[in-house]
Coordinates of C-alpha atoms in Angstrom, one line a residue:
M217 CA 108.8 104.2 80.1
R218 CA 105.3 104.8 79.0
L219 CA 104.3 107.2 76.4
R220 CA 101.6 109.5 74.6
L221 CA 100.6 111.1 72.0
L222 CA 99.8 114.7 72.5
V223 CA 97.9 117.3 69.9
V224 CA 99.8 120.6 70.9
A225 CA 98.6 122.3 68.1
G226 CA 95.8 122.5 65.4
P227 CA 91.8 122.2 66.8
S228 CA 91.6 119.4 68.4
T229 CA 94.6 120.4 70.7
G230 CA 94.6 118.8 74.1
R231 CA 93.4 115.5 72.8
E232 CA 95.6 112.7 73.8
L233 CA 96.3 108.8 73.2
L234 CA 98.0 107.1 75.7
L235 CA 100.0 104.2 73.8
E236 CA 100.7 100.5 74.7
R237 CA 102.4 98.1 72.6
G238 CA 100.6 98.1 69.1
T239 CA 99.5 99.6 66.3
Y240 CA 97.4 103.2 66.3
R241 CA 95.5 104.7 63.8
V242 CA 95.6 108.8 63.6
G243 CA 92.9 111.0 61.0
K244 CA 90.1 112.8 61.0
E245 CA 87.5 109.7 60.0
E246 CA 85.6 108.3 62.8
G247 CA 86.7 105.0 63.6
N248 CA 90.7 106.4 64.1
E249 CA 92.5 106.0 68.1
L250 CA 93.1 109.5 67.6
R251 CA 90.8 111.5 65.6
L252 CA 91.6 114.7 64.9
E253 CA 89.3 117.6 63.9
D254 CA 91.3 119.3 60.8
S255 CA 90.7 119.1 57.5
T256 CA 93.8 119.1 56.3
V257 CA 94.2 115.6 57.8
S258 CA 93.6 112.7 55.7
R259 CA 91.1 110.4 56.8
T260 CA 93.5 107.8 58.0
H261 CA 96.8 110.0 57.8
L262 CA 99.4 108.3 60.3
L263 CA 100.0 104.7 61.3
V264 CA 101.8 105.0 65.2
E265 CA 103.5 101.3 66.0
V266 CA 104.9 101.0 69.5
L267 CA 107.1 98.7 68.8
A268 CA 109.4 96.9 71.9
H269 CA 112.7 99.1 71.2
G270 CA 110.4 102.5 70.5
V271 CA 107.7 104.1 68.5
R272 CA 107.4 104.3 64.4
V273 CA 105.4 106.6 62.7
T274 CA 104.2 105.9 58.7
D275 CA 102.6 108.3 56.8
N276 CA 99.6 106.4 55.4
G277 CA 99.5 108.3 52.0
S278 CA 98.7 111.2 53.2
S279 CA 97.0 114.1 50.4
N280 CA 99.2 116.8 52.6
G281 CA 102.5 114.4 53.9
S282 CA 103.4 114.5 57.5
S283 CA 106.5 116.1 58.7
C284 CA 109.0 116.3 61.8
D285 CA 111.4 118.9 62.0
G286 CA 110.4 120.7 59.2
L287 CA 111.4 117.5 57.2
R288 CA 108.8 115.3 55.5
F289 CA 108.7 111.7 56.2
Q290 CA 107.3 108.8 54.9
V291 CA 109.1 106.0 57.8
L292 CA 110.3 107.4 60.9
E293 CA 111.4 105.9 63.9
L294 CA 110.7 108.4 67.1
R295 CA 112.1 109.5 70.4
P296 CA 110.1 111.5 73.3
G297 CA 110.0 115.1 72.6
A298 CA 109.7 114.8 69.0
V299 CA 106.7 117.2 67.2
V300 CA 105.1 115.5 63.9
R301 CA 103.0 117.9 62.1
L302 CA 100.1 117.3 60.5
G303 CA 98.2 119.8 58.2
R304 CA 97.6 122.0 60.7
S305 CA 97.6 120.0 64.2
E306 CA 101.2 119.0 65.5
L307 CA 101.6 115.7 67.9
L308 CA 103.7 115.5 70.6
L309 CA 105.4 112.4 72.3
A310 CA 105.6 112.8 75.6
P311 CA 105.9 110.7 78.4
V312 CA 103.2 109.9 81.0
E313 CA 103.2 111.8 83.5
G314 CA 104.2 110.1 86.5
P315 CA 106.7 109.4 89.8
A316 CA 108.1 106.8 87.7
T317 CA 109.3 108.8 85.1
A318 CA 112.3 111.4 85.5
P319 CA 112.2 114.3 82.7
E320 CA 115.4 114.8 80.9
S321 CA 117.1 117.8 82.4
S322 CA 118.8 120.5 79.8
S323 CA 122.7 121.1 80.6
A324 CA 122.1 124.5 80.3
T325 CA 121.7 126.9 83.5
R326 CA 119.9 129.6 81.5
W327 CA 117.6 129.9 78.6
G328 CA 116.1 133.4 77.3
G329 CA 115.5 135.5 80.7
L330 CA 115.2 132.5 83.0
H331 CA 117.9 131.4 85.0
G332 CA 119.0 128.8 87.4
K333 CA 121.3 125.5 87.5
S334 CA 118.3 123.9 90.3
L335 CA 117.3 120.5 88.5
A336 CA 113.4 121.8 88.3
M337 CA 114.7 124.6 86.5
R338 CA 116.7 122.4 83.8
Q339 CA 113.9 120.2 83.6
L340 CA 111.9 123.0 82.4
F341 CA 114.3 124.0 79.9
T342 CA 114.7 120.8 78.4
V343 CA 110.1 121.8 77.2
L344 CA 110.6 125.1 76.7
E345 CA 113.5 123.7 74.1
R346 CA 111.5 121.5 72.5
L347 CA 108.5 123.6 72.6
A348 CA 110.0 126.9 71.0
G349 CA 109.8 125.2 67.6
T350 CA 106.1 124.5 67.6
S351 CA 103.4 126.8 67.2
A352 CA 101.6 124.9 70.6
D353 CA 99.5 127.0 72.8
V354 CA 100.7 126.9 76.7
L355 CA 99.4 127.4 80.4
L356 CA 102.3 128.2 82.7
E357 CA 101.1 128.2 86.3
G358 CA 102.9 128.9 89.5
E359 CA 103.1 131.5 92.2
T360 CA 103.3 135.1 91.9
G361 CA 106.6 136.6 91.1
T362 CA 108.1 132.6 89.4
G363 CA 108.8 134.4 86.2
K364 CA 105.7 133.5 84.3
E365 CA 105.4 136.4 81.6
R366 CA 109.8 136.3 81.7
C367 CA 109.1 132.8 80.6
A368 CA 106.6 133.5 78.1
E369 CA 108.3 135.8 76.5
S370 CA 112.0 133.8 76.3
L371 CA 109.6 131.2 74.3
H372 CA 108.5 133.9 71.6
A373 CA 112.1 134.8 71.4
A374 CA 113.2 131.6 71.1
S375 CA 110.3 130.5 68.5
A376 CA 109.8 131.3 64.9
R377 CA 107.2 133.7 65.7
A378 CA 110.4 135.9 67.6
P379 CA 110.1 138.8 64.5
G380 CA 106.5 139.0 65.2
P381 CA 104.8 140.8 68.5
F382 CA 104.5 139.8 71.8
V383 CA 101.6 141.4 72.9
V384 CA 100.3 141.4 77.1
V385 CA 97.3 141.3 78.3
D386 CA 96.9 141.7 82.2
L387 CA 93.5 140.3 82.7
A388 CA 93.3 140.9 86.4
G389 CA 94.4 144.5 85.8
T390 CA 91.7 145.0 83.0
P391 CA 87.7 145.7 84.5
P392 CA 85.7 143.6 83.4
G393 CA 83.8 145.1 81.1
R394 CA 86.4 146.1 78.9
I395 CA 88.4 142.7 78.8
E396 CA 86.1 141.8 75.4
A397 CA 87.1 144.9 73.9
E398 CA 90.9 145.1 75.1
L399 CA 90.9 141.1 73.4
F400 CA 89.4 141.5 70.0
G401 CA 88.8 145.2 69.6
Q402 CA 85.5 147.5 69.1
L403 CA 84.5 149.5 66.3
E404 CA 83.9 153.7 66.7
G405 CA 80.6 154.2 68.7
A406 CA 80.1 150.2 69.5
L407 CA 80.1 151.5 73.0
G408 CA 77.7 154.8 73.0
A409 CA 78.3 157.7 70.6
G410 CA 81.7 159.4 70.7
T411 CA 83.6 155.9 71.9
P412 CA 86.7 155.7 70.1
G413 CA 87.5 152.4 67.7
R414 CA 90.6 150.2 69.0
T415 CA 92.2 147.2 67.7
G416 CA 92.4 144.5 70.3
A417 CA 95.2 142.4 71.4
C418 CA 94.5 139.4 69.7
E419 CA 94.7 141.3 66.4
R420 CA 98.0 142.9 67.5
A421 CA 99.7 139.6 68.0
Q422 CA 99.0 138.8 64.4
G423 CA 102.2 136.9 63.1
G424 CA 103.6 136.7 66.9
T425 CA 102.4 135.6 70.7
L426 CA 99.6 136.5 72.4
F427 CA 100.1 136.5 76.4
L428 CA 97.5 136.1 78.7
D429 CA 98.3 136.8 82.2
E430 CA 96.3 135.9 85.0
V431 CA 93.9 133.9 82.9
G432 CA 92.0 132.6 86.0
E433 CA 90.5 136.4 86.6
L434 CA 88.8 136.1 83.4
P435 CA 85.1 136.4 83.8
L436 CA 82.7 133.4 83.3
E437 CA 80.5 135.3 81.1
S438 CA 83.8 136.7 78.7
Q439 CA 85.1 132.9 78.8
P440 CA 82.9 131.5 75.7
R441 CA 84.2 134.0 73.3
L442 CA 88.0 133.5 74.6
L443 CA 87.5 129.3 74.3
R444 CA 85.9 130.1 70.2
F445 CA 88.6 132.1 69.5
L446 CA 91.3 130.0 70.9
E447 CA 89.2 126.8 69.0
R448 CA 89.4 128.7 65.2
R449 CA 91.8 131.7 65.4
E450 CA 88.8 134.0 64.6
L451 CA 87.9 137.4 66.7
K452 CA 85.0 139.7 66.1
K453 CA 85.2 143.7 67.3
L454 CA 82.5 144.9 69.5
G455 CA 80.5 146.2 66.5
E456 CA 81.3 144.1 63.9
D457 CA 79.5 141.5 62.0
A458 CA 81.9 139.5 60.6
Y459 CA 84.9 137.5 61.9
R460 CA 88.4 137.7 60.9
T461 CA 90.9 135.6 61.0
V462 CA 94.6 136.2 62.7
D463 CA 97.5 133.8 63.3
V464 CA 98.5 134.3 66.8
R465 CA 100.5 131.6 69.2
V466 CA 98.9 132.1 72.7
V467 CA 100.8 131.3 76.2
A468 CA 98.2 131.5 79.1
A469 CA 99.7 132.1 83.0
S470 CA 97.7 131.5 86.2
Q471 CA 98.6 131.7 89.6
K472 CA 95.5 130.5 89.9
D473 CA 95.1 126.5 90.1
L474 CA 92.6 126.5 86.8
A475 CA 91.4 122.6 87.9
H476 CA 90.5 123.8 91.6
E477 CA 88.7 126.7 89.8
V478 CA 86.9 124.6 87.5
A479 CA 85.8 122.2 90.5
E480 CA 84.2 125.4 91.9
R481 CA 82.4 126.2 89.2
R482 CA 84.7 129.7 88.6
F483 CA 86.1 128.5 85.6
R484 CA 84.9 126.8 82.2
Q485 CA 86.0 123.0 82.1
D486 CA 86.6 123.4 78.4
L487 CA 88.6 126.1 78.3
Y488 CA 90.5 124.7 81.1
Q489 CA 91.4 121.9 78.5
R490 CA 92.1 123.9 76.0
L491 CA 94.2 125.9 77.3
A492 CA 96.0 123.2 79.7
G493 CA 97.4 121.1 76.8
V494 CA 100.6 121.7 76.9
R495 CA 100.7 122.9 81.2
L496 CA 104.5 123.8 82.8
R497 CA 104.4 124.6 86.0
L498 CA 107.7 127.7 87.4
P499 CA 108.9 126.1 90.4
P500 CA 108.5 128.9 93.7
L501 CA 111.8 130.3 95.4
R502 CA 111.9 128.3 98.2
E503 CA 111.9 124.9 96.0
R504 CA 114.9 126.1 94.4
R505 CA 117.2 127.8 96.7
E506 CA 120.4 126.7 95.4
D507 CA 119.6 129.2 92.2
I508 CA 119.5 132.6 94.4
P509 CA 123.3 133.1 94.0
Q510 CA 123.1 133.2 90.2
L511 CA 120.0 134.9 90.3
I512 CA 121.9 137.9 92.5
D513 CA 124.7 137.8 90.6
E514 CA 123.0 137.6 86.8
A515 CA 121.1 140.7 88.8
L516 CA 124.2 142.8 89.8
T517 CA 126.0 141.8 86.2
R518 CA 122.6 143.7 84.4
L519 CA 123.1 146.7 86.8
G520 CA 126.1 146.9 86.2
E521 CA 127.7 146.1 89.8
P522 CA 129.9 143.3 91.1
P523 CA 129.1 140.2 92.6
S524 CA 131.2 141.4 95.9
L525 CA 128.3 144.3 96.3
V526 CA 126.8 141.1 98.5
S527 CA 128.7 139.4 100.7
P528 CA 128.4 136.0 101.8
R529 CA 126.4 136.5 105.1
T530 CA 124.2 138.3 103.5
R531 CA 123.8 135.9 100.3
A532 CA 123.3 132.7 103.6
L533 CA 120.6 134.8 104.7
L534 CA 118.7 135.7 101.5
M535 CA 119.1 131.6 100.9
A536 CA 117.5 131.0 104.1
H537 CA 114.3 133.7 103.4
D538 CA 111.2 131.7 101.7
W539 CA 110.5 134.2 99.2
P540 CA 106.5 134.8 99.4
G541 CA 107.1 137.1 96.5
N542 CA 109.7 134.6 95.0
V543 CA 112.4 135.9 91.9
R544 CA 110.6 139.2 91.7
E545 CA 111.0 140.0 95.6
L546 CA 114.6 138.8 95.6
L547 CA 115.7 141.4 92.5
H548 CA 113.7 144.1 94.3
V549 CA 115.9 143.2 97.1
V550 CA 119.0 143.2 95.2
E551 CA 118.5 146.7 93.6
R552 CA 117.9 148.5 97.1
V553 CA 121.4 146.9 97.5
V554 CA 122.9 148.3 94.4
R555 CA 121.2 152.2 95.4
L556 CA 122.5 152.4 98.9
G557 CA 125.8 152.4 97.2
M558 CA 128.9 149.7 96.5
P559 CA 130.5 148.1 99.6
V560 CA 134.3 147.2 99.4
A561 CA 135.5 143.9 97.7
L562 CA 135.4 140.9 99.8
A563 CA 139.4 140.5 100.9
Q564 CA 138.3 144.3 102.1
L565 CA 135.3 143.3 104.7
P566 CA 136.1 144.2 108.4
S567 CA 136.0 141.1 111.1
T568 CA 132.6 142.0 112.4
P569 CA 130.7 140.2 115.2
E570 CA 128.4 137.2 114.0
A571 CA 125.4 138.3 111.8
P572 CA 122.4 136.4 112.5
S573 CA 122.2 133.1 110.8
A574 CA 120.1 131.6 108.4
A575 CA 118.8 129.6 111.0
G576 CA 117.6 132.6 112.6
L577 CA 115.0 133.6 109.8
A578 CA 112.9 131.1 111.0
R579 CA 110.9 129.4 109.0
D580 CA 107.4 130.1 110.6
A581 CA 108.7 133.4 111.6
P582 CA 106.1 136.1 110.2
Y583 CA 106.7 137.4 106.4
K584 CA 107.5 141.2 107.8
E585 CA 109.8 140.2 110.4
A586 CA 112.0 137.8 108.3
R587 CA 112.4 140.5 105.6
E588 CA 113.0 143.3 108.2
H589 CA 115.9 140.5 110.0
L590 CA 117.5 140.3 106.3
L591 CA 117.4 144.0 105.3
Q592 CA 118.8 144.7 109.2
A593 CA 121.2 142.3 108.4
F594 CA 122.6 143.6 105.1
E595 CA 122.6 147.6 106.2
R596 CA 124.9 146.3 108.6
D597 CA 127.2 144.5 106.4
Y598 CA 126.9 147.7 104.2
V599 CA 127.9 150.2 106.7
C600 CA 130.8 148.1 107.8
A601 CA 131.9 147.4 104.6
L602 CA 131.4 151.4 104.0
L603 CA 133.1 152.4 106.9
E604 CA 136.4 150.5 106.0
R605 CA 136.4 151.5 102.7
H606 CA 136.9 155.3 104.0
R607 CA 139.3 154.2 106.7
N608 CA 136.4 155.2 109.3
N609 CA 135.7 158.8 108.3
V610 CA 131.8 159.5 108.2
S611 CA 132.0 162.6 106.1
A612 CA 133.3 161.0 103.4
A613 CA 131.9 157.3 103.8
A614 CA 128.5 159.8 104.2
R615 CA 129.4 161.5 100.5
A616 CA 130.7 158.1 98.6
A617 CA 127.1 156.6 99.3
G618 CA 125.2 160.1 98.8
I619 CA 123.3 159.8 102.0
D620 CA 123.5 162.7 104.9
R621 CA 126.4 162.4 107.6
A622 CA 123.4 162.8 110.3
Y623 CA 121.5 159.8 108.8
L624 CA 124.7 157.6 108.6
H625 CA 125.5 158.3 112.0
R626 CA 122.0 157.2 113.1
L627 CA 122.9 153.9 111.3
I628 CA 126.1 153.5 112.7
N629 CA 124.5 154.0 116.3
R630 CA 121.5 152.1 115.5
H631 CA 123.8 149.0 114.8
G632 CA 126.6 149.3 117.5
L633 CA 128.8 150.1 115.5
G634 CA 130.2 153.3 116.6

């Protein structure tokens, strides 16, 4: 397995050193194979030996010492996933990404607010478990609705910063002219007489985690100020003369392909490299369909409802859908199920005509058509169960469901259940 040493925290975050057999030097002096622009690191701070059986690191008599998992060491054997701290910098020993390298997978099926038994999610959990013990900044990539904010919040909750604030900035929803004030704050009157002062998100996140949602929407003219903040953790309010230092971890998220945005000159390459020191991709729901039953059950439990509320036939339809809105869309559908009321247990479900099969949700069908197909199947399931529960007493069934009797009659006629 090929390995690399990746700087995941400190002034040189994003730099990496590919490791082959031999000895490498790490420090702040020119000539080191991995040079760290960190004043708290010694000139040649660490020696890294790549041996036949693994990687050995030796503290080279540094001033501030070297540590791993909070313990100082002189000589240490490292395994992939280990994080070594030198001064303000942290180095992650990681496999080189490529088709021949299979990431380890956790045995857990949930991590914080994330759920999934699929291989893709368990591999994600493994990386998150390791990152939680570091202060590394992270870039989360993935389609809308894949759970990037939930991932960021879970990472914050599992870290030593959990007692501190978790501050969210929605860059897509903030007017371009207000972004810098939102991030860094402003003094009273900075934007004209009578404009109030405000504390920016970067300062509000002191001691905690700052989540920059949809960082790909940041205007080009604001990107240099964010880059400076990421490199130095210093901010200056609009209208202020002096910079101040804050201690925050930054987790950014984007549904855009930032590498493509860089190629199109819509995003600065240096900012991208600074953000992408540790990149994680959250897989879309269509790539992990086996997680859908668990997500349904988790949502029902959270809403105080039993798993039997969603029948096996409806579950099959839900698993067949491509979910362009991903987990967020699935949860909205489950909430709609709960709002309509609770059907009987599975053992009491009537024998009904065959519902549209999973194949009926053709992958190439228009989204609205496929969605309506799925919801109609649920509606029929629900009405059948409701009538069975109340022995075909329409008035009683309507009262139990909290709907008008005339509306229930329309549903019965629509689905041919009269």
